[in-house]
GROMACS .gro file of C-alpha atoms in nm:
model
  329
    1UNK     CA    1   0.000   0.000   0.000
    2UNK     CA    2   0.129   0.373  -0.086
    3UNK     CA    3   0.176   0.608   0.142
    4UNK     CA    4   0.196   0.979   0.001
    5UNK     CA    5   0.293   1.279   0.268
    6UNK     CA    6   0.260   1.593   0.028
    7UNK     CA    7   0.433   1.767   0.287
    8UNK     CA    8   0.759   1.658   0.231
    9UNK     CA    9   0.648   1.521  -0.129
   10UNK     CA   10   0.771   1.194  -0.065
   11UNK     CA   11   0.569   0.812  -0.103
   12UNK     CA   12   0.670   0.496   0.007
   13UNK     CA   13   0.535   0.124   0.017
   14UNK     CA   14   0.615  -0.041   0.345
   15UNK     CA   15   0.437  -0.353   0.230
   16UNK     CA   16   0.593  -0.372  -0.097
   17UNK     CA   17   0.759  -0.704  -0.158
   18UNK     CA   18   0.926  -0.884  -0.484
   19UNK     CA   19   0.738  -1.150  -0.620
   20UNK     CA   20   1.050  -1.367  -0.665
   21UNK     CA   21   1.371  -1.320  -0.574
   22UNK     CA   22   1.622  -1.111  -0.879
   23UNK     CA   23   1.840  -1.330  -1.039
   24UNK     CA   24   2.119  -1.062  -1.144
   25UNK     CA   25   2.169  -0.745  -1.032
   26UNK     CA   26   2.033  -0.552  -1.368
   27UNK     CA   27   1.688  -0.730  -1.265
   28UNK     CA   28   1.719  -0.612  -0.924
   29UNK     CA   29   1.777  -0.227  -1.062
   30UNK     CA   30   1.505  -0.259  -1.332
   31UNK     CA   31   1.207  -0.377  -1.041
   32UNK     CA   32   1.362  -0.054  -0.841
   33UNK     CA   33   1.301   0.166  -1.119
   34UNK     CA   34   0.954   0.048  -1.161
   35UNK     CA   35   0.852   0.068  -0.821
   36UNK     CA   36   1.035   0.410  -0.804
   37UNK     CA   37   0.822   0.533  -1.180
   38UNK     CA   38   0.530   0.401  -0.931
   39UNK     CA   39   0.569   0.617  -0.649
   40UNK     CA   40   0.677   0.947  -0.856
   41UNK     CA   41   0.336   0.918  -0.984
   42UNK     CA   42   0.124   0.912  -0.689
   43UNK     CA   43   0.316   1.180  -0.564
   44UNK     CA   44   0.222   1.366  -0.890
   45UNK     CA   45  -0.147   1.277  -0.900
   46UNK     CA   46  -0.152   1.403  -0.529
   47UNK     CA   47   0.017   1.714  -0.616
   48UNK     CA   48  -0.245   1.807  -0.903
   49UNK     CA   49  -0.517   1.690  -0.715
   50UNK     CA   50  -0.484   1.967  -0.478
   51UNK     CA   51  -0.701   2.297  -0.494
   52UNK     CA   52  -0.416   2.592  -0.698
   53UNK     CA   53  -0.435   2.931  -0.810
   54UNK     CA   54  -0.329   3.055  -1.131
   55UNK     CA   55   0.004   3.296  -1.130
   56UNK     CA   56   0.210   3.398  -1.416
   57UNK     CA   57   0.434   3.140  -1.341
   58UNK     CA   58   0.168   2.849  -1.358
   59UNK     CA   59  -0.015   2.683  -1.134
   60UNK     CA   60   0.091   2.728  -0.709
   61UNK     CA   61  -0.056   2.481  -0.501
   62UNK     CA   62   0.009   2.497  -0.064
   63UNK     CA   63   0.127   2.190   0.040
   64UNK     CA   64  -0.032   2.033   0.369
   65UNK     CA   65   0.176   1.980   0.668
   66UNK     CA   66   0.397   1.701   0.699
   67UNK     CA   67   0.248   1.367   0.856
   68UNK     CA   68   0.589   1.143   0.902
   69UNK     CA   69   0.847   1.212   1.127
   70UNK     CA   70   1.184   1.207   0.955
   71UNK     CA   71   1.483   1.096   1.193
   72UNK     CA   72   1.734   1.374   1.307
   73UNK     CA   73   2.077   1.433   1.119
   74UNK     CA   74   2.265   1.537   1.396
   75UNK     CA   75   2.246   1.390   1.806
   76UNK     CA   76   2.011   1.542   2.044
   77UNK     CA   77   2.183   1.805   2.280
   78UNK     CA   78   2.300   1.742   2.600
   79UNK     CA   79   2.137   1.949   2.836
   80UNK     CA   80   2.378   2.189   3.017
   81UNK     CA   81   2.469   2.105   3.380
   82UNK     CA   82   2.394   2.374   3.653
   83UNK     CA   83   2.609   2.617   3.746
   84UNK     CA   84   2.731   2.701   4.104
   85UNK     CA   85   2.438   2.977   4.122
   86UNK     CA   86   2.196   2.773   4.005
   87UNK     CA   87   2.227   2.503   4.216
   88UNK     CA   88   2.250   2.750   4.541
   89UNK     CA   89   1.952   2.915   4.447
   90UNK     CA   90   1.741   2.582   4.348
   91UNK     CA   91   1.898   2.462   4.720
   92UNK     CA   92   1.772   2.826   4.854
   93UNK     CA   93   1.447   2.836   4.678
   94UNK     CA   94   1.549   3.170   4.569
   95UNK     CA   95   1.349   3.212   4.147
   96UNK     CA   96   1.485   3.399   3.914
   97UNK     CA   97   1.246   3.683   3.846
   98UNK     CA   98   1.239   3.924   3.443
   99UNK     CA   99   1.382   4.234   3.509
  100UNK     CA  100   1.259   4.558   3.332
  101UNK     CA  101   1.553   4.674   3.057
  102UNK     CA  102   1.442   5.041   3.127
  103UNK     CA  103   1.502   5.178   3.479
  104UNK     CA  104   1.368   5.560   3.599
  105UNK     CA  105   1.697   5.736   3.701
  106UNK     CA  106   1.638   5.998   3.986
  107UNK     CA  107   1.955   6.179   3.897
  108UNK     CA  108   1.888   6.270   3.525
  109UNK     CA  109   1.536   6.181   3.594
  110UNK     CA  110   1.485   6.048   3.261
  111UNK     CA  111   1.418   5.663   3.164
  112UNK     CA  112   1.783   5.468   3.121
  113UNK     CA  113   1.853   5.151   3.031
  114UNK     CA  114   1.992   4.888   3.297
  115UNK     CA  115   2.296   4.770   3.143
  116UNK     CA  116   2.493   4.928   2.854
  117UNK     CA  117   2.574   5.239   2.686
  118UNK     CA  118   2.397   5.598   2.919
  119UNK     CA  119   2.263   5.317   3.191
  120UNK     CA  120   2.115   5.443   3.513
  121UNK     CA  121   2.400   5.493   3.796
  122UNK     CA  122   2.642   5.542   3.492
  123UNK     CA  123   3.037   5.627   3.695
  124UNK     CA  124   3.029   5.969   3.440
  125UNK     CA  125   2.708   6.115   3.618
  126UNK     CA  126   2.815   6.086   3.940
  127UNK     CA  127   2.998   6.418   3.992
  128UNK     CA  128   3.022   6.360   4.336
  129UNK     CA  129   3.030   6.063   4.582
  130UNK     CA  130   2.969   6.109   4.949
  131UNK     CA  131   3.251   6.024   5.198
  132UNK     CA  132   3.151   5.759   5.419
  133UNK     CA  133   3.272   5.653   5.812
  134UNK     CA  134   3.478   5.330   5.652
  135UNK     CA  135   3.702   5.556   5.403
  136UNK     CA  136   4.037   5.558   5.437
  137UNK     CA  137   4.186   5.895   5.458
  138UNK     CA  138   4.308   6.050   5.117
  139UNK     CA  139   4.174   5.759   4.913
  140UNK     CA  140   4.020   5.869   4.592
  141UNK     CA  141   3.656   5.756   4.573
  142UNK     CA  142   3.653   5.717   4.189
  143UNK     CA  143   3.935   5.540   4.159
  144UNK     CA  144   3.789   5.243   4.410
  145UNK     CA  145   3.498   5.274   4.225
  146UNK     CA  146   3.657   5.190   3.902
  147UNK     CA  147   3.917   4.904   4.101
  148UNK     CA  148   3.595   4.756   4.249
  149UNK     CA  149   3.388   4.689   3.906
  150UNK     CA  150   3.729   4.570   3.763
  151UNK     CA  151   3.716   4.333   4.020
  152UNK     CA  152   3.333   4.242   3.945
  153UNK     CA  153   3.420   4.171   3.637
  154UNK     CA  154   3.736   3.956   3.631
  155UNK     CA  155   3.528   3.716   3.888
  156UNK     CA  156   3.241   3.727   3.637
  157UNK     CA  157   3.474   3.631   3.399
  158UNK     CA  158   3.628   3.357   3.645
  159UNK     CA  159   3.334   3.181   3.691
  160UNK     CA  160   3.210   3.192   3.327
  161UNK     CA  161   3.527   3.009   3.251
  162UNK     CA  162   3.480   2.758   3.566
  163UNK     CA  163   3.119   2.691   3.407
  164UNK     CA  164   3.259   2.573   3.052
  165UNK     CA  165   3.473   2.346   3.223
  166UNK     CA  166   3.223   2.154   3.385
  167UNK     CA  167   3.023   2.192   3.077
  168UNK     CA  168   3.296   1.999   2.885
  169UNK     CA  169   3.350   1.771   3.119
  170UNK     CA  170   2.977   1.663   3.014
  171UNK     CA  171   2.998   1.729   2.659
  172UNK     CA  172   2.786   2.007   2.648
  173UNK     CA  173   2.970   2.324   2.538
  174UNK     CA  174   2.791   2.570   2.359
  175UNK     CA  175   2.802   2.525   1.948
  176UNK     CA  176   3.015   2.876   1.936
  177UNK     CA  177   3.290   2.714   2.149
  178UNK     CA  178   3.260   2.364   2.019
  179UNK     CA  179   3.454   2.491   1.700
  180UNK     CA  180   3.737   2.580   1.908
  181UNK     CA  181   3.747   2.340   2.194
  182UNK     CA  182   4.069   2.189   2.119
  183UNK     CA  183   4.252   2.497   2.144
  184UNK     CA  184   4.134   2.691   2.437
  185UNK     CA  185   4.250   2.608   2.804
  186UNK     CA  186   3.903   2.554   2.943
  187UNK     CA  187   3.799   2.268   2.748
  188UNK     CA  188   3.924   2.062   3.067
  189UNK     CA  189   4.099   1.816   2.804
  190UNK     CA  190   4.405   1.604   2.939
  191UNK     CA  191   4.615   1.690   2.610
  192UNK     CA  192   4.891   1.993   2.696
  193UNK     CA  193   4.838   2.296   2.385
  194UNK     CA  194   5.106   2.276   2.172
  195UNK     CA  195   5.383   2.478   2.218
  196UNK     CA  196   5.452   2.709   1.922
  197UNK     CA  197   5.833   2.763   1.843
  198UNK     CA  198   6.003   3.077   1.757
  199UNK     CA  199   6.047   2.951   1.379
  200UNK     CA  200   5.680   2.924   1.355
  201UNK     CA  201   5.587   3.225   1.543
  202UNK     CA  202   5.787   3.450   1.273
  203UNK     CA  203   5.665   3.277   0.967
  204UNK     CA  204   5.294   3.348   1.111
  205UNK     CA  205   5.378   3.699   1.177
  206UNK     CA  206   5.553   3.720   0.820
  207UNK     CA  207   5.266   3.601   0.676
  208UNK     CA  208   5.013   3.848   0.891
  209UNK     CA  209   5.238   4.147   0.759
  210UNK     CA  210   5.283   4.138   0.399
  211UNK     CA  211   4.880   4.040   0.418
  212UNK     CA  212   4.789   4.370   0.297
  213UNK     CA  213   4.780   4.491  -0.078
  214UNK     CA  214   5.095   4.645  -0.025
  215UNK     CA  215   5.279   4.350   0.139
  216UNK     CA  216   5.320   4.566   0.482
  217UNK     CA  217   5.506   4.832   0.273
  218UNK     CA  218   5.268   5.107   0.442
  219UNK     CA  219   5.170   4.953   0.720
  220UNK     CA  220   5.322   5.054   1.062
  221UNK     CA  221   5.567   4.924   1.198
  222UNK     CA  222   5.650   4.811   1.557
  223UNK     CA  223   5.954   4.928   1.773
  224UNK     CA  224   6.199   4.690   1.740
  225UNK     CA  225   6.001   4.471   1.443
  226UNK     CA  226   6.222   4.331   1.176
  227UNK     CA  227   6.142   4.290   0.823
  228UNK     CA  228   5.965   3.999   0.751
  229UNK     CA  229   6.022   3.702   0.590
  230UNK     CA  230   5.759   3.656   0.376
  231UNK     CA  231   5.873   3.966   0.157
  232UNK     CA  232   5.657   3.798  -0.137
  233UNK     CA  233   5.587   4.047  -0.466
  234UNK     CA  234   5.226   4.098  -0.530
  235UNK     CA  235   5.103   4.013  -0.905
  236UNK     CA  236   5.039   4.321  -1.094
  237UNK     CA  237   4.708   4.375  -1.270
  238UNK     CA  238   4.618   4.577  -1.563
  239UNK     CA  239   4.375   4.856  -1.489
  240UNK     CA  240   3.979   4.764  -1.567
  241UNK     CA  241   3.852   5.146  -1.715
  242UNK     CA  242   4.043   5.210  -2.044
  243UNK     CA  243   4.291   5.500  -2.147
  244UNK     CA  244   4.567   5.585  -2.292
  245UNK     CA  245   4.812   5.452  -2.105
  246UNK     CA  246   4.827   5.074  -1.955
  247UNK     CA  247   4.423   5.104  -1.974
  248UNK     CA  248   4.435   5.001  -2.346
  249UNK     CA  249   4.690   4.725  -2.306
  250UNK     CA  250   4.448   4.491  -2.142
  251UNK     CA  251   4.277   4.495  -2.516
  252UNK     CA  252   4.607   4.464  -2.687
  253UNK     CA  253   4.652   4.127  -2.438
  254UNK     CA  254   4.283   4.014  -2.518
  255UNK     CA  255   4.322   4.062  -2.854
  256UNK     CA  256   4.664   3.862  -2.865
  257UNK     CA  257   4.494   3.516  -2.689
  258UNK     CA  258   4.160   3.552  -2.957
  259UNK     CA  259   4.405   3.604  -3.208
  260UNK     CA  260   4.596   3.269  -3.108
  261UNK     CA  261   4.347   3.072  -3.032
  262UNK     CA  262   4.176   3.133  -3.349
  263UNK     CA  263   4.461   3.097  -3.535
  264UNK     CA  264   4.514   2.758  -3.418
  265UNK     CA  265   4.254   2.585  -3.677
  266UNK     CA  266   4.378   2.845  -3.960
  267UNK     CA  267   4.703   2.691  -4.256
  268UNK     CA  268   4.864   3.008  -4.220
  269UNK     CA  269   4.987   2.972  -3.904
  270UNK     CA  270   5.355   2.869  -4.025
  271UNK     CA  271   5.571   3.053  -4.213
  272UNK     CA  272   5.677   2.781  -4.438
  273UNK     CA  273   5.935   3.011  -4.624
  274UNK     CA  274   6.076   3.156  -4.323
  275UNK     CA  275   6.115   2.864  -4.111
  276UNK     CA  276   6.324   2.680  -4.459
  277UNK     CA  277   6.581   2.990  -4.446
  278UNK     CA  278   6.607   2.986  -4.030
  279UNK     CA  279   6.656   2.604  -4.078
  280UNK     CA  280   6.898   2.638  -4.364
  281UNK     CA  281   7.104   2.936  -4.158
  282UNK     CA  282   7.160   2.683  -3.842
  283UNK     CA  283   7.269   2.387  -4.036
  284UNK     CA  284   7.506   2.659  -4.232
  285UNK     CA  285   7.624   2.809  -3.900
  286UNK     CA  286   7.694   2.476  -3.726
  287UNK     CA  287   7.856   2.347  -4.018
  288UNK     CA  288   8.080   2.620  -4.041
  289UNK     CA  289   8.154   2.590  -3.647
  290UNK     CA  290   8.223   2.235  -3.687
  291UNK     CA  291   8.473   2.326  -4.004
  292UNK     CA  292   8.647   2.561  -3.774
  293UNK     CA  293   8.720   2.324  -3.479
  294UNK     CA  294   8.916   2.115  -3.758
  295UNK     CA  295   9.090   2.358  -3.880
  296UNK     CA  296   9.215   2.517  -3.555
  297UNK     CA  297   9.318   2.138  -3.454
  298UNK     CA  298   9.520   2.091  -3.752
  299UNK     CA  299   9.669   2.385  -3.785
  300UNK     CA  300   9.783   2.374  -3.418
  301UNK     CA  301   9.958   2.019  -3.488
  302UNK     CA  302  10.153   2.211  -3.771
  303UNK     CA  303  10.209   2.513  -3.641
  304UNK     CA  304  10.606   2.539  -3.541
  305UNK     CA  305  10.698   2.667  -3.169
  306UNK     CA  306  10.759   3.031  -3.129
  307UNK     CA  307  11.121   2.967  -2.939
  308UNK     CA  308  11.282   2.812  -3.201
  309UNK     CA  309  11.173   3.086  -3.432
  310UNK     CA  310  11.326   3.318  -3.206
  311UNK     CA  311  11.659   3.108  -3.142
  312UNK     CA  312  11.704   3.080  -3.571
  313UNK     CA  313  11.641   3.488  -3.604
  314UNK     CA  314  11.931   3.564  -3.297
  315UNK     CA  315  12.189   3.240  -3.482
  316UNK     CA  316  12.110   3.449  -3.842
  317UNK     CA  317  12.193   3.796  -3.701
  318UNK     CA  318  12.585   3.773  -3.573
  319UNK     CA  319  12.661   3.581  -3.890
  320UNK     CA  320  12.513   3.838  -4.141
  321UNK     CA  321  12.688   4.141  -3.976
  322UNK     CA  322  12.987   3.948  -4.011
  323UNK     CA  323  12.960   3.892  -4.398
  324UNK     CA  324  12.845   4.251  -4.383
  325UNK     CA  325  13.191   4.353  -4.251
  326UNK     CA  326  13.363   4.112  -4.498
  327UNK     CA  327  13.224   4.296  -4.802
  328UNK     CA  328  13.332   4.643  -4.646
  329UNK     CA  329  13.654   4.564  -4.600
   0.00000   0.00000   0.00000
């Protein structure tokens, strides 16, 4: 029997058996694909059997609610486990009663918020604080006014951190710390953080400072900073409006792929005459290199030593002045 929930538009047979058992698995697919073809079209006949309205789009039915519960993707959440206050005041009896966000301030008399920016007893509108019989001599009452919240604040802080940790000890940390559970101290894991080296700590802040468009050139820097080592050169782009200047060689480039790409299915894409004389001009060139090396090899075998030449011109020269002399006389 079909079952058809519109609201999800899906249909399934929970009786549906096979008659006899597939011998092969294309038999098996084909039966799959028919009961599939069979259950498409219910859901179709169910869809146009519903009441629509015309639109210029077509036809727009509204789709009933869903009858079948569909099982969850992801776990149920754990619930939370009470915090310190929590479990004093459920101990105490003490409920935790709304509180108005607006609160009538007698000083400005005007309507102020409770918490935030211009709240009611804000430290600026106080211009002046009356002494009392526990104040110290020569203490300044603004300043322990502004110690004292500081202090509020880091043991808010203390205990939010204390209530994560017993939250992961449970599993149950909120879905914005979940993502980075691993690496923050109050996950309450076993597992030290790992230590980061100094290597790794300047390739990180090489990285963080040529980040910029500029690579860091403009950025400030730091007392003390060095240059970094990630002193990468950014690519250069062409300028989008067009001009005179580098604006109209983005064209020129464009123009130069089309040209090759269309030229790719075109005959007259090789020179044939110029590509016979370049050819003809190397073979000539190494031919005449190769001649050369023979030549200078041959020629150095016959070549006769330069000191005997000398020794033969100094033997020639006594000889001839004396024949010289010879004649005179």
């Amino acid at each position: 029997m079909e079952t058809v929930d519109l609201g999800h538009l899906m249909a399934f047979d929970p009786t549906h058996q096979f008659s006899s058992l597939p011998s092969s698995r294309e038999e098996l697919v084909e039966s799959c694909l028919q009961k599939g073809r069979e259950l498409v079209q219910a859901v179709a006949n169910a869809l146009f059997s519903l009441p629509s309205t015309e639109d210029l789009d077509g036809p727009i039915v509204k789709l009933p609610p869903p009858t079948t519960k569909l099982p969850r993707e992801k776990h149920l959440p754990k619930p939370k486990p009470p915090t310190k206050w929590e479990t004093f005041a459920k101990m105490k009896g003490i409920k935790k009663h709304k509180k108005d966000k607006v609160v009538w301030d007698e000083q400005t008399s005007a309507w102020k918020r409770r918490y935030g920016y211009d709240r009611v007893n804000d430290d600026q509108d106080i211009p002046i604080i009356e002494a009392k019989s526990t104040d110290e001599p020569g203490e300044d009452p603004f300043a322990k006014r502004r110690a004292d919240k500081r202090k509020r604040v880091d043991k808010q802080e203390k205990n939010r951190v204390q209530n994560l940790k017993e939250a992961a000890k449970f599993g149950a940390l909120p879905s914005h710390v979940q993502l980075a559970a691993t690496a923050l101290p109050i996950t309450g894991t076993q597992a030290a953080p790992k230590k980061v080296s100094k290597n790794e700590l300047g390739d990180v802040a090489g990285i963080a400072a040529t980040a910029t468009a500029s690579g860091g050139k403009f950025d400030k820097k730091l007392e003390g900073e060095k240059k970094p080592k990630h002193d990468h050169k950014h690519r250069k782009f062409l300028p989008v409006a067009e001009g005179k200047g580098l604006g109209s060689k983005e064209k020129e480039q464009t123009d130069r792929v089309l040209n090759k790409l269309i030229s790719k299915n075109s005959h007259e894409i090789l020179n044939i005459d110029k590509a016979i004389t370049m050819y003809n001009v190397k073979k000539e060139k190494k031919r005449r290199n190769q001649r050369g090396d023979s030549a200078t090899s041959t020629s150095s075998k016959l070549k006769p030593k330069k000191n005997l030449q000398k020794k033969s011109s100094n033997k020639k020269g006594p000889s001839s002045s004396k024949k010289a002399k010879s004649k005179s006389k």
